[in-house]
Short mmCIF file of C-alpha atoms in Angstrom, two decimals:
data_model
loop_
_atom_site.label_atom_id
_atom_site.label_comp_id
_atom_site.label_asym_id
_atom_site.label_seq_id
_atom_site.Cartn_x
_atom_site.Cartn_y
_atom_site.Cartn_z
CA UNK A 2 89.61 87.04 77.19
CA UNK A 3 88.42 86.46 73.38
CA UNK A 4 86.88 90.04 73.79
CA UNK A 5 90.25 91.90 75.51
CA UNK A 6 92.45 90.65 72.58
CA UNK A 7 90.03 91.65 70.00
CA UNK A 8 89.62 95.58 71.91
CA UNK A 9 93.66 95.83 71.92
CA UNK A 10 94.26 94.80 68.62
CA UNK A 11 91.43 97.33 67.40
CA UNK A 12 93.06 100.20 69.58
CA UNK A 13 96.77 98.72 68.40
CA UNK A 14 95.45 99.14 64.48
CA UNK A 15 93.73 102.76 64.70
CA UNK A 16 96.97 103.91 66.72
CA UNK A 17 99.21 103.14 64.06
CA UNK A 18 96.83 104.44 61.23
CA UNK A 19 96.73 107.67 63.25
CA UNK A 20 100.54 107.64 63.45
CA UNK A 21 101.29 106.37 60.05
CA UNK A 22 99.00 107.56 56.96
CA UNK A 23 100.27 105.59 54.87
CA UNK A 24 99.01 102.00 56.50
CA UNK A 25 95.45 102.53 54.98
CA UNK A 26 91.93 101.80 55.52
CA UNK A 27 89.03 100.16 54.48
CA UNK A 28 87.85 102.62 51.97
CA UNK A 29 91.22 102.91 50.30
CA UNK A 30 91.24 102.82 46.55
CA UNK A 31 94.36 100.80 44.93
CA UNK A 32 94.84 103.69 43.14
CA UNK A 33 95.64 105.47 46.65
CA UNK A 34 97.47 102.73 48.03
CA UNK A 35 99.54 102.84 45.15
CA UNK A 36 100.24 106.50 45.12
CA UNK A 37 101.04 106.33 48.68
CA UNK A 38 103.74 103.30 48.10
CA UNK A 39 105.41 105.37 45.25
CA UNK A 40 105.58 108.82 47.46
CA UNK A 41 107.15 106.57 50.10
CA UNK A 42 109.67 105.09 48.11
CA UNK A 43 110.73 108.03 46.07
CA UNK A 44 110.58 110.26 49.21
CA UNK A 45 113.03 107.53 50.97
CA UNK A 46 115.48 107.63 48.19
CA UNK A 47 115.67 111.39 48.54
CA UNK A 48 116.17 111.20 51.83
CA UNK A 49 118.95 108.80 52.10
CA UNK A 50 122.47 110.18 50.18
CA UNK A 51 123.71 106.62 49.54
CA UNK A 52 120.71 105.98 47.04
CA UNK A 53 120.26 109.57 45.41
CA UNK A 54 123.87 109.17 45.01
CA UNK A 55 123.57 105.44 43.75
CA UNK A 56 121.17 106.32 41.23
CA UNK A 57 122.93 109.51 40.03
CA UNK A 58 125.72 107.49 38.85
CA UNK A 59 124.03 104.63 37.14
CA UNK A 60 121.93 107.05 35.20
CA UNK A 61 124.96 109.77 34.35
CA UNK A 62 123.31 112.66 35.84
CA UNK A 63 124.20 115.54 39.08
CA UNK A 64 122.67 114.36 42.43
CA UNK A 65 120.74 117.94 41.92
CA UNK A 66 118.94 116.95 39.24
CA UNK A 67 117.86 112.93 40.41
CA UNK A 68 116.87 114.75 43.39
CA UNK A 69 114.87 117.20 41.38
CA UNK A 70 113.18 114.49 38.86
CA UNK A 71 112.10 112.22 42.18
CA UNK A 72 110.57 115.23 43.58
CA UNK A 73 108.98 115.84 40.57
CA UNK A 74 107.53 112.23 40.05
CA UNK A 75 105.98 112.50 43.51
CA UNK A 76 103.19 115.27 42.17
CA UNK A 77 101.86 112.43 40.62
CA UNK A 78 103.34 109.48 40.75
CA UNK A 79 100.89 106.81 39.36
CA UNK A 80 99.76 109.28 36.39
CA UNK A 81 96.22 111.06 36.66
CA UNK A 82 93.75 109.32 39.22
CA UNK A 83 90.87 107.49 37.90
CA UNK A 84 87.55 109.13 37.12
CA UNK A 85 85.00 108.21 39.82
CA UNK A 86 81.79 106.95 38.61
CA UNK A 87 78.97 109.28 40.38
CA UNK A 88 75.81 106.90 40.15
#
């Protein structure tokens, strides 16, 4: 029985990491993680009106151009990755 659960939650996790990239992995760097939190949430605010609309008019500016900036941030959202150390 122990064994079943542990097979189905194993298949359960590596379907949803093959549906959503996002979820992770092992070898994810926090760096990564990070970047992939901040595309998420900048992509959902362009995505939904209400909030690219909510955030237009608490910072003055055209839906246009909040749209534009967000899509701009999420190049690189977290500033320049971290140099790897190649020992």
């Amino acid at each position: 029985m122990s064994s079943e659960l542990r097979y189905t939650a194993n298949t359960q996790l590596e379907h949803l990491h093959a549906r959503y990239t996002g979820t992770g992995h092992a070898d994810l760097s926090k760096y990564d993680w990070l970047t992939h939190q901040h595309r998420d949430t900048l992509a959902s605010i362009v995505g939904h009106p209400t909030l690219t609309s909510y955030l237009a008019i608490a910072d003055g500016e055209a839906i246009g151009r909040v749209k534009f900036e967000m899509t701009e941030r999420m190049l690189q959202p977290c500033g320049p990755p971290p140099r790897k150390d190649d020992d």
